[in-house]
């Protein structure tokens, strides 16, 4: 090949190598800018391509109809307390058991709408223990109700059931020295299917969810798969006790409730004004404030709680603390009394007055006084308002 041609070939090779090198450099720079550009202060000026800031979507309205299936020993009381207090604050009706059903809607019977106290129907919120029955709950709750439940890792849950229902469940009562180890070594020695409260010793979660706790997944995998499918179909959220905080975040989002501030405020008030910075756990017998004594499943099991310093004493500050800290059984009773009064106030006919009432004096006590409201308000009272105001100042039994 003539030398000129050889030189030309070499020059072409050099140019292509340079081109490839430049191309590679160019690509790397663009890629670096695209991936790291956000951290470089000059990036937005060079590439004004970033998306416009997302416009904040308007807040969703709070969802006000909720049925929470409170399963046993799964941290459900905490959720129930949140729901009860939310309901009271928003003047919602809470479905509560008829007194003959105690505080668990006649558990272990299948839930029936007949178990609900008439003064608490139709409800917005339901959050007490019951055995799930979809058709009956749908008969009771308004259309559009969101269903929620909570589960817990079964071994921890069983341990909790064993100690709590030790004297309640016959299978546990038979175990010598109330020993969990002895029970676990030979459960069939102590367990009799079909006995009252037998479900606390065998597949409690399946039973609470309305399933058959005697069907073993080992012999009947299809049954269990079907039950799980039903649960997934009905419940919009299945909370998990081991992920309680995360579950609360999901609950709050699902219902569009703004719980953060309320929970933080309640906690601070409890610590600062009610129990002090280091609340002391006490056995129920040592809790002098009756409304704060937790419910005891038997004399042999001591469920602990908290007491107000000096047993509380009278006054609005004590009442506010009691309302915040009251365990669920007393709180259910308190809500029931309040809702019964609301219903009877609604049913009461307006009094027929011979003489018209004295004209209200404008400018005098514009906000009225609890217990003396009707004299000083410039507008006539709505039926039931007197009762509502008094309810706010009510002290539970
Ligand atoms: N936030 C949170 N996270 C995880 N675990 C929690 C929480 N709150 C309560 N608990 C534990 O739940 C057990 C009580 O459950 P319940 O409230 O459902 O009990 S009950 O069925 O109403 O009696 C009970 O379990 P044990 O202590 O193992 O008995 C509580 O300690």
mmCIF file with all atom_site columns, N, CA, C and O in Angstrom, residues 223-248:
data_model
loop_
_atom_site.group_PDB
_atom_site.id
_atom_site.type_symbol
_atom_site.label_atom_id
_atom_site.label_alt_id
_atom_site.label_comp_id
_atom_site.label_asym_id
_atom_site.label_entity_id
_atom_site.label_seq_id
_atom_site.pdbx_PDB_ins_code
_atom_site.Cartn_x
_atom_site.Cartn_y
_atom_site.Cartn_z
_atom_site.occupancy
_atom_site.B_iso_or_equiv
_atom_site.pdbx_formal_charge
_atom_site.auth_seq_id
_atom_site.auth_comp_id
_atom_site.auth_asym_id
_atom_site.auth_atom_id
_atom_site.pdbx_PDB_model_num
ATOM 1   N N  . UNK A 1 223 ? -60.008 -25.578 53.688 1.00 0.00 ? 223 UNK A N  1
ATOM 2   C CA . UNK A 1 223 ? -60.912 -24.820 54.564 1.00 0.00 ? 223 UNK A CA 1
ATOM 3   C C  . UNK A 1 223 ? -60.221 -23.537 55.036 1.00 0.00 ? 223 UNK A C  1
ATOM 4   O O  . UNK A 1 223 ? -60.791 -22.453 54.998 1.00 0.00 ? 223 UNK A O  1
ATOM 5   N N  . UNK A 1 224 ? -58.994 -23.690 55.474 1.00 0.00 ? 224 UNK A N  1
ATOM 6   C CA . UNK A 1 224 ? -58.252 -22.537 55.996 1.00 0.00 ? 224 UNK A CA 1
ATOM 7   C C  . UNK A 1 224 ? -58.044 -21.491 54.894 1.00 0.00 ? 224 UNK A C  1
ATOM 8   O O  . UNK A 1 224 ? -58.236 -20.298 55.124 1.00 0.00 ? 224 UNK A O  1
ATOM 9   N N  . UNK A 1 225 ? -57.703 -21.977 53.699 1.00 0.00 ? 225 UNK A N  1
ATOM 10  C CA . UNK A 1 225 ? -57.493 -21.043 52.580 1.00 0.00 ? 225 UNK A CA 1
ATOM 11  C C  . UNK A 1 225 ? -58.785 -20.267 52.319 1.00 0.00 ? 225 UNK A C  1
ATOM 12  O O  . UNK A 1 225 ? -58.762 -19.054 52.066 1.00 0.00 ? 225 UNK A O  1
ATOM 13  N N  . UNK A 1 226 ? -59.925 -20.938 52.412 1.00 0.00 ? 226 UNK A N  1
ATOM 14  C CA . UNK A 1 226 ? -61.226 -20.292 52.183 1.00 0.00 ? 226 UNK A CA 1
ATOM 15  C C  . UNK A 1 226 ? -61.498 -19.235 53.244 1.00 0.00 ? 226 UNK A C  1
ATOM 16  O O  . UNK A 1 226 ? -61.964 -18.139 52.934 1.00 0.00 ? 226 UNK A O  1
ATOM 17  N N  . UNK A 1 227 ? -61.168 -19.565 54.496 1.00 0.00 ? 227 UNK A N  1
ATOM 18  C CA . UNK A 1 227 ? -61.393 -18.609 55.602 1.00 0.00 ? 227 UNK A CA 1
ATOM 19  C C  . UNK A 1 227 ? -60.535 -17.361 55.391 1.00 0.00 ? 227 UNK A C  1
ATOM 20  O O  . UNK A 1 227 ? -61.008 -16.233 55.554 1.00 0.00 ? 227 UNK A O  1
ATOM 21  N N  . UNK A 1 228 ? -59.288 -17.588 55.003 1.00 0.00 ? 228 UNK A N  1
ATOM 22  C CA . UNK A 1 228 ? -58.383 -16.451 54.768 1.00 0.00 ? 228 UNK A CA 1
ATOM 23  C C  . UNK A 1 228 ? -58.928 -15.580 53.631 1.00 0.00 ? 228 UNK A C  1
ATOM 24  O O  . UNK A 1 228 ? -58.921 -14.355 53.708 1.00 0.00 ? 228 UNK A O  1
ATOM 25  N N  . UNK A 1 229 ? -59.452 -16.240 52.593 1.00 0.00 ? 229 UNK A N  1
ATOM 26  C CA . UNK A 1 229 ? -60.031 -15.470 51.465 1.00 0.00 ? 229 UNK A CA 1
ATOM 27  C C  . UNK A 1 229 ? -61.184 -14.581 51.945 1.00 0.00 ? 229 UNK A C  1
ATOM 28  O O  . UNK A 1 229 ? -61.279 -13.418 51.595 1.00 0.00 ? 229 UNK A O  1
ATOM 29  N N  . UNK A 1 230 ? -62.043 -15.160 52.801 1.00 0.00 ? 230 UNK A N  1
ATOM 30  C CA . UNK A 1 230 ? -63.180 -14.378 53.313 1.00 0.00 ? 230 UNK A CA 1
ATOM 31  C C  . UNK A 1 230 ? -62.702 -13.169 54.113 1.00 0.00 ? 230 UNK A C  1
ATOM 32  O O  . UNK A 1 230 ? -63.243 -12.079 54.006 1.00 0.00 ? 230 UNK A O  1
ATOM 33  N N  . UNK A 1 231 ? -61.680 -13.414 54.949 1.00 0.00 ? 231 UNK A N  1
ATOM 34  C CA . UNK A 1 231 ? -61.150 -12.329 55.778 1.00 0.00 ? 231 UNK A CA 1
ATOM 35  C C  . UNK A 1 231 ? -60.625 -11.204 54.876 1.00 0.00 ? 231 UNK A C  1
ATOM 36  O O  . UNK A 1 231 ? -60.896 -10.024 55.094 1.00 0.00 ? 231 UNK A O  1
ATOM 37  N N  . UNK A 1 232 ? -59.904 -11.612 53.841 1.00 0.00 ? 232 UNK A N  1
ATOM 38  C CA . UNK A 1 232 ? -59.325 -10.600 52.941 1.00 0.00 ? 232 UNK A CA 1
ATOM 39  C C  . UNK A 1 232 ? -60.407 -9.823  52.202 1.00 0.00 ? 232 UNK A C  1
ATOM 40  O O  . UNK A 1 232 ? -60.241 -8.657  51.867 1.00 0.00 ? 232 UNK A O  1
ATOM 41  N N  . UNK A 1 233 ? -61.521 -10.497 51.970 1.00 0.00 ? 233 UNK A N  1
ATOM 42  C CA . UNK A 1 233 ? -62.617 -9.859  51.228 1.00 0.00 ? 233 UNK A CA 1
ATOM 43  C C  . UNK A 1 233 ? -63.334 -8.812  52.088 1.00 0.00 ? 233 UNK A C  1
ATOM 44  O O  . UNK A 1 233 ? -63.713 -7.755  51.612 1.00 0.00 ? 233 UNK A O  1
ATOM 45  N N  . UNK A 1 234 ? -63.502 -9.120  53.375 1.00 0.00 ? 234 UNK A N  1
ATOM 46  C CA . UNK A 1 234 ? -64.314 -8.254  54.237 1.00 0.00 ? 234 UNK A CA 1
ATOM 47  C C  . UNK A 1 234 ? -63.509 -7.100  54.823 1.00 0.00 ? 234 UNK A C  1
ATOM 48  O O  . UNK A 1 234 ? -63.969 -5.964  54.868 1.00 0.00 ? 234 UNK A O  1
ATOM 49  N N  . UNK A 1 235 ? -62.292 -7.407  55.300 1.00 0.00 ? 235 UNK A N  1
ATOM 50  C CA . UNK A 1 235 ? -61.563 -6.411  56.075 1.00 0.00 ? 235 UNK A CA 1
ATOM 51  C C  . UNK A 1 235 ? -60.673 -5.561  55.171 1.00 0.00 ? 235 UNK A C  1
ATOM 52  O O  . UNK A 1 235 ? -59.845 -6.092  54.436 1.00 0.00 ? 235 UNK A O  1
ATOM 53  N N  . UNK A 1 236 ? -60.857 -4.254  55.282 1.00 0.00 ? 236 UNK A N  1
ATOM 54  C CA . UNK A 1 236 ? -60.022 -3.346  54.482 1.00 0.00 ? 236 UNK A CA 1
ATOM 55  C C  . UNK A 1 236 ? -58.636 -3.243  55.096 1.00 0.00 ? 236 UNK A C  1
ATOM 56  O O  . UNK A 1 236 ? -57.681 -2.884  54.422 1.00 0.00 ? 236 UNK A O  1
ATOM 57  N N  . UNK A 1 237 ? -58.549 -3.494  56.402 1.00 0.00 ? 237 UNK A N  1
ATOM 58  C CA . UNK A 1 237 ? -57.239 -3.432  57.057 1.00 0.00 ? 237 UNK A CA 1
ATOM 59  C C  . UNK A 1 237 ? -57.171 -4.507  58.134 1.00 0.00 ? 237 UNK A C  1
ATOM 60  O O  . UNK A 1 237 ? -58.070 -4.606  58.975 1.00 0.00 ? 237 UNK A O  1
ATOM 61  N N  . UNK A 1 238 ? -56.119 -5.314  58.083 1.00 0.00 ? 238 UNK A N  1
ATOM 62  C CA . UNK A 1 238 ? -55.848 -6.275  59.148 1.00 0.00 ? 238 UNK A CA 1
ATOM 63  C C  . UNK A 1 238 ? -54.591 -5.778  59.857 1.00 0.00 ? 238 UNK A C  1
ATOM 64  O O  . UNK A 1 238 ? -53.491 -5.855  59.310 1.00 0.00 ? 238 UNK A O  1
ATOM 65  N N  . UNK A 1 239 ? -54.784 -5.217  61.039 1.00 0.00 ? 239 UNK A N  1
ATOM 66  C CA . UNK A 1 239 ? -53.641 -4.687  61.788 1.00 0.00 ? 239 UNK A CA 1
ATOM 67  C C  . UNK A 1 239 ? -52.854 -5.852  62.382 1.00 0.00 ? 239 UNK A C  1
ATOM 68  O O  . UNK A 1 239 ? -53.403 -6.935  62.585 1.00 0.00 ? 239 UNK A O  1
ATOM 69  N N  . UNK A 1 240 ? -51.582 -5.620  62.670 1.00 0.00 ? 240 UNK A N  1
ATOM 70  C CA . UNK A 1 240 ? -50.740 -6.668  63.250 1.00 0.00 ? 240 UNK A CA 1
ATOM 71  C C  . UNK A 1 240 ? -50.138 -6.112  64.538 1.00 0.00 ? 240 UNK A C  1
ATOM 72  O O  . UNK A 1 240 ? -49.476 -5.065  64.507 1.00 0.00 ? 240 UNK A O  1
ATOM 73  N N  . UNK A 1 241 ? -50.376 -6.807  65.644 1.00 0.00 ? 241 UNK A N  1
ATOM 74  C CA . UNK A 1 241 ? -49.934 -6.284  66.946 1.00 0.00 ? 241 UNK A CA 1
ATOM 75  C C  . UNK A 1 241 ? -48.428 -6.028  66.962 1.00 0.00 ? 241 UNK A C  1
ATOM 76  O O  . UNK A 1 241 ? -47.975 -5.038  67.532 1.00 0.00 ? 241 UNK A O  1
ATOM 77  N N  . UNK A 1 242 ? -47.662 -6.918  66.325 1.00 0.00 ? 242 UNK A N  1
ATOM 78  C CA . UNK A 1 242 ? -46.200 -6.762  66.327 1.00 0.00 ? 242 UNK A CA 1
ATOM 79  C C  . UNK A 1 242 ? -45.761 -5.535  65.526 1.00 0.00 ? 242 UNK A C  1
ATOM 80  O O  . UNK A 1 242 ? -44.635 -5.073  65.658 1.00 0.00 ? 242 UNK A O  1
ATOM 81  N N  . UNK A 1 243 ? -46.622 -5.048  64.657 1.00 0.00 ? 243 UNK A N  1
ATOM 82  C CA . UNK A 1 243 ? -46.338 -3.828  63.888 1.00 0.00 ? 243 UNK A CA 1
ATOM 83  C C  . UNK A 1 243 ? -47.411 -2.800  64.235 1.00 0.00 ? 243 UNK A C  1
ATOM 84  O O  . UNK A 1 243 ? -48.099 -2.279  63.367 1.00 0.00 ? 243 UNK A O  1
ATOM 85  N N  . UNK A 1 244 ? -47.536 -2.542  65.518 1.00 0.00 ? 244 UNK A N  1
ATOM 86  C CA . UNK A 1 244 ? -48.660 -1.741  65.975 1.00 0.00 ? 244 UNK A CA 1
ATOM 87  C C  . UNK A 1 244 ? -48.590 -0.305  65.432 1.00 0.00 ? 244 UNK A C  1
ATOM 88  O O  . UNK A 1 244 ? -49.578 0.222   64.927 1.00 0.00 ? 244 UNK A O  1
ATOM 89  N N  . UNK A 1 245 ? -47.429 0.313   65.527 1.00 0.00 ? 245 UNK A N  1
ATOM 90  C CA . UNK A 1 245 ? -47.319 1.710   65.086 1.00 0.00 ? 245 UNK A CA 1
ATOM 91  C C  . UNK A 1 245 ? -47.591 1.830   63.586 1.00 0.00 ? 245 UNK A C  1
ATOM 92  O O  . UNK A 1 245 ? -48.314 2.719   63.141 1.00 0.00 ? 245 UNK A O  1
ATOM 93  N N  . UNK A 1 246 ? -47.011 0.883   62.832 1.00 0.00 ? 246 UNK A N  1
ATOM 94  C CA . UNK A 1 246 ? -47.215 0.910   61.387 1.00 0.00 ? 246 UNK A CA 1
ATOM 95  C C  . UNK A 1 246 ? -48.698 0.699   61.072 1.00 0.00 ? 246 UNK A C  1
ATOM 96  O O  . UNK A 1 246 ? -49.265 1.346   60.184 1.00 0.00 ? 246 UNK A O  1
ATOM 97  N N  . UNK A 1 247 ? -49.325 -0.198  61.832 1.00 0.00 ? 247 UNK A N  1
ATOM 98  C CA . UNK A 1 247 ? -50.746 -0.470  61.611 1.00 0.00 ? 247 UNK A CA 1
ATOM 99  C C  . UNK A 1 247 ? -51.583 0.775   61.894 1.00 0.00 ? 247 UNK A C  1
ATOM 100 O O  . UNK A 1 247 ? -52.561 1.056   61.196 1.00 0.00 ? 247 UNK A O  1
ATOM 101 N N  . UNK A 1 248 ? -51.178 1.527   62.931 1.00 0.00 ? 248 UNK A N  1
ATOM 102 C CA . UNK A 1 248 ? -51.915 2.758   63.262 1.00 0.00 ? 248 UNK A CA 1
ATOM 103 C C  . UNK A 1 248 ? -51.810 3.782   62.137 1.00 0.00 ? 248 UNK A C  1
ATOM 104 O O  . UNK A 1 248 ? -52.776 4.484   61.834 1.00 0.00 ? 248 UNK A O  1
#
